[in-house]
Short mmCIF file of C-alpha atoms in Angstrom, two decimals:
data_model
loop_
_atom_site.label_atom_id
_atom_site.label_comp_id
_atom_site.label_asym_id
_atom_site.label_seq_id
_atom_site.Cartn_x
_atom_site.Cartn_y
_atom_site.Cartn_z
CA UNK A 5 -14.21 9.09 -24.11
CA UNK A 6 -17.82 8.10 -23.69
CA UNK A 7 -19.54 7.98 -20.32
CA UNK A 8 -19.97 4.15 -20.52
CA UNK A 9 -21.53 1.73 -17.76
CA UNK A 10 -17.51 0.41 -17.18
CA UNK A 11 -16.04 4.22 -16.96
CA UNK A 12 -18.90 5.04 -14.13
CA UNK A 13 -17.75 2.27 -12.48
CA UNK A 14 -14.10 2.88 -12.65
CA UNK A 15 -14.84 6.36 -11.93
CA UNK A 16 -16.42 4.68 -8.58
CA UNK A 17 -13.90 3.05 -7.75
CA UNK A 18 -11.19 5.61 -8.17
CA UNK A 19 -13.52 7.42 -5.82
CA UNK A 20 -13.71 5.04 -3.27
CA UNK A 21 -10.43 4.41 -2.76
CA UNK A 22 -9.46 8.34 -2.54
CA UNK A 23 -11.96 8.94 -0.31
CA UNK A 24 -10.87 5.82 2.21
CA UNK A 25 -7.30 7.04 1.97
CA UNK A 26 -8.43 9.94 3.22
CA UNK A 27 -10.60 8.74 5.61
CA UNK A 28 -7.34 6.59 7.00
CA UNK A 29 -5.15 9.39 7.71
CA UNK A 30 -7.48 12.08 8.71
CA UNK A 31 -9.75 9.95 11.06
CA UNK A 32 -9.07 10.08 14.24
CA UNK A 33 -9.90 6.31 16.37
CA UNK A 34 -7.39 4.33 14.50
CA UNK A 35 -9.74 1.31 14.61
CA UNK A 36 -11.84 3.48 12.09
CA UNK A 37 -8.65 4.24 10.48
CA UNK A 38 -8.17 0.43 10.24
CA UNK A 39 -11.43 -0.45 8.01
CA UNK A 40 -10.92 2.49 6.36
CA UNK A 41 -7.69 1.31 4.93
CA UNK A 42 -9.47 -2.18 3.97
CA UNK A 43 -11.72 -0.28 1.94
CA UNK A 44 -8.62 1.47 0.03
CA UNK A 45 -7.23 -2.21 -0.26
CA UNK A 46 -10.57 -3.43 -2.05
CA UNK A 47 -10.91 -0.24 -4.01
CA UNK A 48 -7.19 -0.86 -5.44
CA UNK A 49 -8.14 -4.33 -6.10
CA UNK A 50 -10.75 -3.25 -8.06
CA UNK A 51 -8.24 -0.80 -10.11
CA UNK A 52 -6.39 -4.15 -10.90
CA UNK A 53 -9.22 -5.63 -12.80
CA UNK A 54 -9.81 -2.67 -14.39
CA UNK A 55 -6.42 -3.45 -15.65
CA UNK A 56 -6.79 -6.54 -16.70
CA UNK A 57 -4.70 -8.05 -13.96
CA UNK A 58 -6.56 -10.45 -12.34
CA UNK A 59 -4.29 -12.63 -10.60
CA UNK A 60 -2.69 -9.36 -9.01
CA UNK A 61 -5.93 -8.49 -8.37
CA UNK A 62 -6.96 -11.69 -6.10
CA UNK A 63 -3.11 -11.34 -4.43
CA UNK A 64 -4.31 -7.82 -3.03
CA UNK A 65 -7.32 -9.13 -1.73
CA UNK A 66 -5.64 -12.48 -0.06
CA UNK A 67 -2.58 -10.99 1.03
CA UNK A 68 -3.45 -7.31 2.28
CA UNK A 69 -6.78 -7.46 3.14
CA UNK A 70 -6.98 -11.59 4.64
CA UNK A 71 -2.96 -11.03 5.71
CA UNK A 72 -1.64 -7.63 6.86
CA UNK A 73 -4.61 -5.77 7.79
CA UNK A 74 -5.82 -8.69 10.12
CA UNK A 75 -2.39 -8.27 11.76
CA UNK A 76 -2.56 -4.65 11.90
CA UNK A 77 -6.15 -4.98 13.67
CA UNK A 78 -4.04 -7.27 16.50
CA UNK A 79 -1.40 -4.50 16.72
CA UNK A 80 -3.95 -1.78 17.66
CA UNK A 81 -5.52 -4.28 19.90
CA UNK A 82 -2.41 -5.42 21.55
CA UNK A 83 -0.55 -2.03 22.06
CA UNK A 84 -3.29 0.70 22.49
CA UNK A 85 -5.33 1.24 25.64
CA UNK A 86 -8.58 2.91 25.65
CA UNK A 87 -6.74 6.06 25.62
CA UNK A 88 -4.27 5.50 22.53
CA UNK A 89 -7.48 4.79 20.98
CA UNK A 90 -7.64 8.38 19.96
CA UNK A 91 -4.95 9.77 18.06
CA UNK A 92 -3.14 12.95 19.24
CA UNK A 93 -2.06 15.52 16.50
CA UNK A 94 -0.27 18.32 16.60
CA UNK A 95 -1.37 21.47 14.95
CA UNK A 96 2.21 22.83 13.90
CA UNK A 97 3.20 19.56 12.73
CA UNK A 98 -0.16 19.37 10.47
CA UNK A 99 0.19 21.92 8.62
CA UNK A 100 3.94 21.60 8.37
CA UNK A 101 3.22 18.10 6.64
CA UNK A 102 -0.27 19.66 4.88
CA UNK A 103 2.41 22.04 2.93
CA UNK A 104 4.78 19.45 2.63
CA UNK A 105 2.45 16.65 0.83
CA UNK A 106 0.62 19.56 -1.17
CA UNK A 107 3.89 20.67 -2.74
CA UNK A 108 4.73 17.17 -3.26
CA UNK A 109 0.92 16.03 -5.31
CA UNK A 110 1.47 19.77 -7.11
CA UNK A 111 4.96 18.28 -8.34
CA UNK A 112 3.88 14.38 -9.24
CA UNK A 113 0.99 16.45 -11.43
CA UNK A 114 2.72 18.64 -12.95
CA UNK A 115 4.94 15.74 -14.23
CA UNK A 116 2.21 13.48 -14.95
CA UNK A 117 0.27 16.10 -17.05
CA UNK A 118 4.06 17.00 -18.87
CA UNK A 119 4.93 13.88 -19.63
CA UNK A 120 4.46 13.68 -23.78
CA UNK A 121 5.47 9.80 -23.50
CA UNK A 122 2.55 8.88 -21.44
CA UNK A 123 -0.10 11.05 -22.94
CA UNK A 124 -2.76 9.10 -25.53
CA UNK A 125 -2.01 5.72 -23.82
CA UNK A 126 -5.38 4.48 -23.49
CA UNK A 127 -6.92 0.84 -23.50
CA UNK A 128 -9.24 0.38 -26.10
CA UNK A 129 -11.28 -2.31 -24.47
CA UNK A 130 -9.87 -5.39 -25.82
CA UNK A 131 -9.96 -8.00 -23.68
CA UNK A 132 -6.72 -9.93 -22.68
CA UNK A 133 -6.09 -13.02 -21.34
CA UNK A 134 -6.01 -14.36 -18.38
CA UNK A 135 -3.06 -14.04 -16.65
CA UNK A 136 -2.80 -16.49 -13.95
CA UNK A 137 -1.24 -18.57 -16.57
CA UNK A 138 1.47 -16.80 -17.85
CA UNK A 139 2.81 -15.67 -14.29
CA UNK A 140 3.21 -19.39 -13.31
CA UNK A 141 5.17 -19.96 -16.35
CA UNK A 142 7.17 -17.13 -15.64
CA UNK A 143 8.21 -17.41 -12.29
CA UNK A 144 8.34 -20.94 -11.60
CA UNK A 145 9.65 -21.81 -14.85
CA UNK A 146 11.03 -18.81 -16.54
CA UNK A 147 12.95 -15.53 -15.85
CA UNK A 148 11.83 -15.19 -12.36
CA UNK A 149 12.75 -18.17 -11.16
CA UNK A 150 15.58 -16.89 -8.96
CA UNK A 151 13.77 -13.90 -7.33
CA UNK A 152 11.12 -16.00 -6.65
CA UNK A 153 13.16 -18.40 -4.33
CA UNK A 154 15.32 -15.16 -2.69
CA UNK A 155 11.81 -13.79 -1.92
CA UNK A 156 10.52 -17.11 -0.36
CA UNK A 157 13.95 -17.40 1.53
CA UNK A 158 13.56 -13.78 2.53
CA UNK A 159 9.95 -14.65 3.73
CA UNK A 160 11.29 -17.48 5.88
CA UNK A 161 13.60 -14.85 7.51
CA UNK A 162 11.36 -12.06 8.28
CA UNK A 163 8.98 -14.99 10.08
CA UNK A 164 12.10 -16.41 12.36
CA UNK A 165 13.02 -12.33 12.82
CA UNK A 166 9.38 -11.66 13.53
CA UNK A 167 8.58 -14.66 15.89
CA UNK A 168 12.27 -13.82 17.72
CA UNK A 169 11.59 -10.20 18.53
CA UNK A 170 8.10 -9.94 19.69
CA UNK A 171 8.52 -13.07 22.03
CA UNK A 172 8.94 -12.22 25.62
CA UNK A 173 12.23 -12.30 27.00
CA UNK A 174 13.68 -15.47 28.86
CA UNK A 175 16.61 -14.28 31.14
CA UNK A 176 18.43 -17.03 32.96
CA UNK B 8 -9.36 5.33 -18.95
CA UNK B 9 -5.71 6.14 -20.11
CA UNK B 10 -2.82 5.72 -18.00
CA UNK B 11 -3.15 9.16 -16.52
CA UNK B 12 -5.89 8.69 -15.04
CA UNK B 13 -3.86 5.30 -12.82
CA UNK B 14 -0.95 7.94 -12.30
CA UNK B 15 -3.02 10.57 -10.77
CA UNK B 16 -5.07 8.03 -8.43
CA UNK B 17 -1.10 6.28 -7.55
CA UNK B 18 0.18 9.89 -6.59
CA UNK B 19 -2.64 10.88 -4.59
CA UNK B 20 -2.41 7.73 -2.61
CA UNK B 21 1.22 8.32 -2.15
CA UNK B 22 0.75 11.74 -0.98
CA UNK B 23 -2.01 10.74 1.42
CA UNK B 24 1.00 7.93 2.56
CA UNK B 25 3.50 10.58 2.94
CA UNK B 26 1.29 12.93 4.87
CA UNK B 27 0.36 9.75 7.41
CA UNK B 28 3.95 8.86 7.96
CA UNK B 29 4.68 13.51 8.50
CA UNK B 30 2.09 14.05 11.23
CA UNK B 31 0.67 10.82 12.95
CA UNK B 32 1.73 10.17 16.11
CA UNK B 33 1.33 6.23 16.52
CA UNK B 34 3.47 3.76 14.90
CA UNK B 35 0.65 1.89 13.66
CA UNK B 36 -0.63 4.63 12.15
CA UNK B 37 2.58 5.33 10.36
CA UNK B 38 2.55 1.45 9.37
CA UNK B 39 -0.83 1.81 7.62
CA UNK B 40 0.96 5.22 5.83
CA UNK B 41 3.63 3.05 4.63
CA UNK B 42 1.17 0.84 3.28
CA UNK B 43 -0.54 3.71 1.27
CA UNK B 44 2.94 4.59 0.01
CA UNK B 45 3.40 0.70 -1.32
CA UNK B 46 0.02 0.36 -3.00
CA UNK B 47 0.58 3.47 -5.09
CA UNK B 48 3.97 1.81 -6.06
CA UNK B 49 1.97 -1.64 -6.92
CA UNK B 50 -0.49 0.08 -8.59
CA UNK B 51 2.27 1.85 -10.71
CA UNK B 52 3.58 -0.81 -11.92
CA UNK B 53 0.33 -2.34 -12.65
CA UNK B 54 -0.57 0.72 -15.23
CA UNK B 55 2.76 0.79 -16.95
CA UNK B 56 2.67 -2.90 -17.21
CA UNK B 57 -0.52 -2.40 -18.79
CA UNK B 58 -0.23 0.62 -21.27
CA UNK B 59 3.66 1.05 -21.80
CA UNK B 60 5.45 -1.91 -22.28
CA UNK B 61 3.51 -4.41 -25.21
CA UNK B 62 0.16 -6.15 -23.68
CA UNK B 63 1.84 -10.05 -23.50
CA UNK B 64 4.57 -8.57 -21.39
CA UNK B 65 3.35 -9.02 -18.06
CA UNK B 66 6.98 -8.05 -15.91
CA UNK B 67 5.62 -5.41 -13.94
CA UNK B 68 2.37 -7.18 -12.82
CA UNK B 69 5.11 -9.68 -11.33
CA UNK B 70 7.12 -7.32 -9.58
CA UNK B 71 3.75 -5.80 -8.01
CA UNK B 72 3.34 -9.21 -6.40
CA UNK B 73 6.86 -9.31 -5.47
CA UNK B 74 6.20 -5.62 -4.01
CA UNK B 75 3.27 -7.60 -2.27
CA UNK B 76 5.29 -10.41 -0.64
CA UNK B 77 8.07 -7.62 0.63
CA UNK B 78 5.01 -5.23 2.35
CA UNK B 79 3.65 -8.82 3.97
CA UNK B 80 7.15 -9.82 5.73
CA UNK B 81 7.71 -5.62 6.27
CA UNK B 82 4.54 -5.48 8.00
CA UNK B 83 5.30 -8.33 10.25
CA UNK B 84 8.94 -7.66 11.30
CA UNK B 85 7.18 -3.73 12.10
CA UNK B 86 4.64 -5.32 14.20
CA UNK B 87 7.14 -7.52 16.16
CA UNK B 88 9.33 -4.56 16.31
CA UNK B 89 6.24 -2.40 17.78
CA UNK B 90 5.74 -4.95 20.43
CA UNK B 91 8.90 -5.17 21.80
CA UNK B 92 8.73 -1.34 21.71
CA UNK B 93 5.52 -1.20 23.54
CA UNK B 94 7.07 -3.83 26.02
CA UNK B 95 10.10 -2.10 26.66
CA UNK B 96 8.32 2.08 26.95
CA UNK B 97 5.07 1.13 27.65
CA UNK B 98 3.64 3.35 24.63
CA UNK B 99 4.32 3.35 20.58
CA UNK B 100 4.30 7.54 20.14
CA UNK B 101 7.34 7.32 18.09
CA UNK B 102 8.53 10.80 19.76
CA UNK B 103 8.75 9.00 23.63
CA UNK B 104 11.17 5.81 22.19
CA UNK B 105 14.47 8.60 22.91
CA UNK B 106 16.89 6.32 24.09
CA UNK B 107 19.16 6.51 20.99
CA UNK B 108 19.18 10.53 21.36
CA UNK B 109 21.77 12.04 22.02
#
């Protein structure tokens, strides 16, 4: 493969979002942990287009980044005092899960590298179309028709659930 | 960039994810784990979508956003359910919340 302009910057971003993954569950002030984990979001984002899935792509950014890392952020704010600021870890239980998750990366890499189906599957730059298209068709029109009103039921449910357990209790 | 490369970066995430949700001691931090864990998921399906099955069949790219809508409502019911927590034990360390043992 040459060293292109578009490797070096996939190469970034695979970097990026490594290193911020890291970042979220080494650091210790979860608030830092937080932003860290909106960098991973972007950084994944980015790995979309680099797929050539652009409308998955701008979902990440909307959904995770606008959506569920805004309501973590109000989490941390609303359960943590300036003490549970600052995470507490214990050093038996660190390396328990340090041997743990290495074991478990050796294993996923050892398959991945083993794998003679998915070796030599590489793009060779052609550029597809957009996709923003096709997905509308599919799901409002096509094949996913069905999941995609169980989701938006299920969606409806988990708001109702949500709203009913964090309220404060009324006793009469 | 093959698909290798997407696998290695989605199993390193999950492992990161899986180490957050073994030895952090806040439920938010094990939330944010979780959310690790789903991304590398997403981002699987994304690269197989991409290099495995033909390049006009789009399927998985779909069920990464459906894997998108199900972390949303997941991280919302886990929020509410950390509230009430908080409410009820005054503190989210997942290893104080005991009433259930026996």
């Amino acid at each position: 493969m040459e060293f292109t302009l578009k490797t070096f910057i996939f190469y970034g971003f695979a970097l990026l979002t490594v290193a911020s993954a890291l970042v979220v569950v080494t650091v210790r002030n979860i608030v830092h942990a937080a932003f860290s984990l909106m960098v991973t979001l972007f950084g994944v984002a980015g790995l979309y287009v680099f797929l050539q899935a652009d409308f998955l792509a701008a979902t990440q950014v909307i959904v995770y980044v606008g959506g569920i890392l805004v309501l973590i952020l109000f989490g941390v704010m609303m359960t943590s005092g300036r003490l549970e600021m600052r995470l507490h870890i214990e050093r038996g239980q660190l390396l328990l899960g340090g041997v743990i998750s290495a074991a478990l990366l050796m294993l996923l890499l050892t398959i991945i590298a083993n794998t003679p189906k998915w070796k030599n599957l590489s793009d060779d730059g052609e550029q597809l179309e957009p996709t923003t298209r096709r997905i509308g068709e599919l799901i409002l029109n096509g094949q996913f028709l069905l999941p995609f009103e169980v989701v938006s039921v299920l969606l409806l449910v988990a708001l109702i659930g949500a709203a009913l357990i964090s309220r404060k209790e009324v006793r009469d | 960039m093959s698909l290798q490369h997407y696998l290695v970066i989605s199993a390193i995430l999950f492992t990161l994810g899986i180490f957050a949700v073994l030895t952090r001691r806040n439920a938010i931090s094990i939330l944010m784990g979780i959310e690790l864990i789903l991304n590398s998921c997403n981002l699987n399906f994304a690269a197989f979508s991409r290099f495995v099955t033909p390049p006009e069949n789009i399927d998985g790219q779909i069920i990464a956003i459906f894997g998108i809508v199900l972390a949303a409502a997941e991280a919302a019911v886990f929020l509410a359910i950390i509230l009430a927590i908080y409410r009820e034990f005054g503190s989210i360390r997942p290893n104080e919340v005991d009433t259930l043992k026996g």
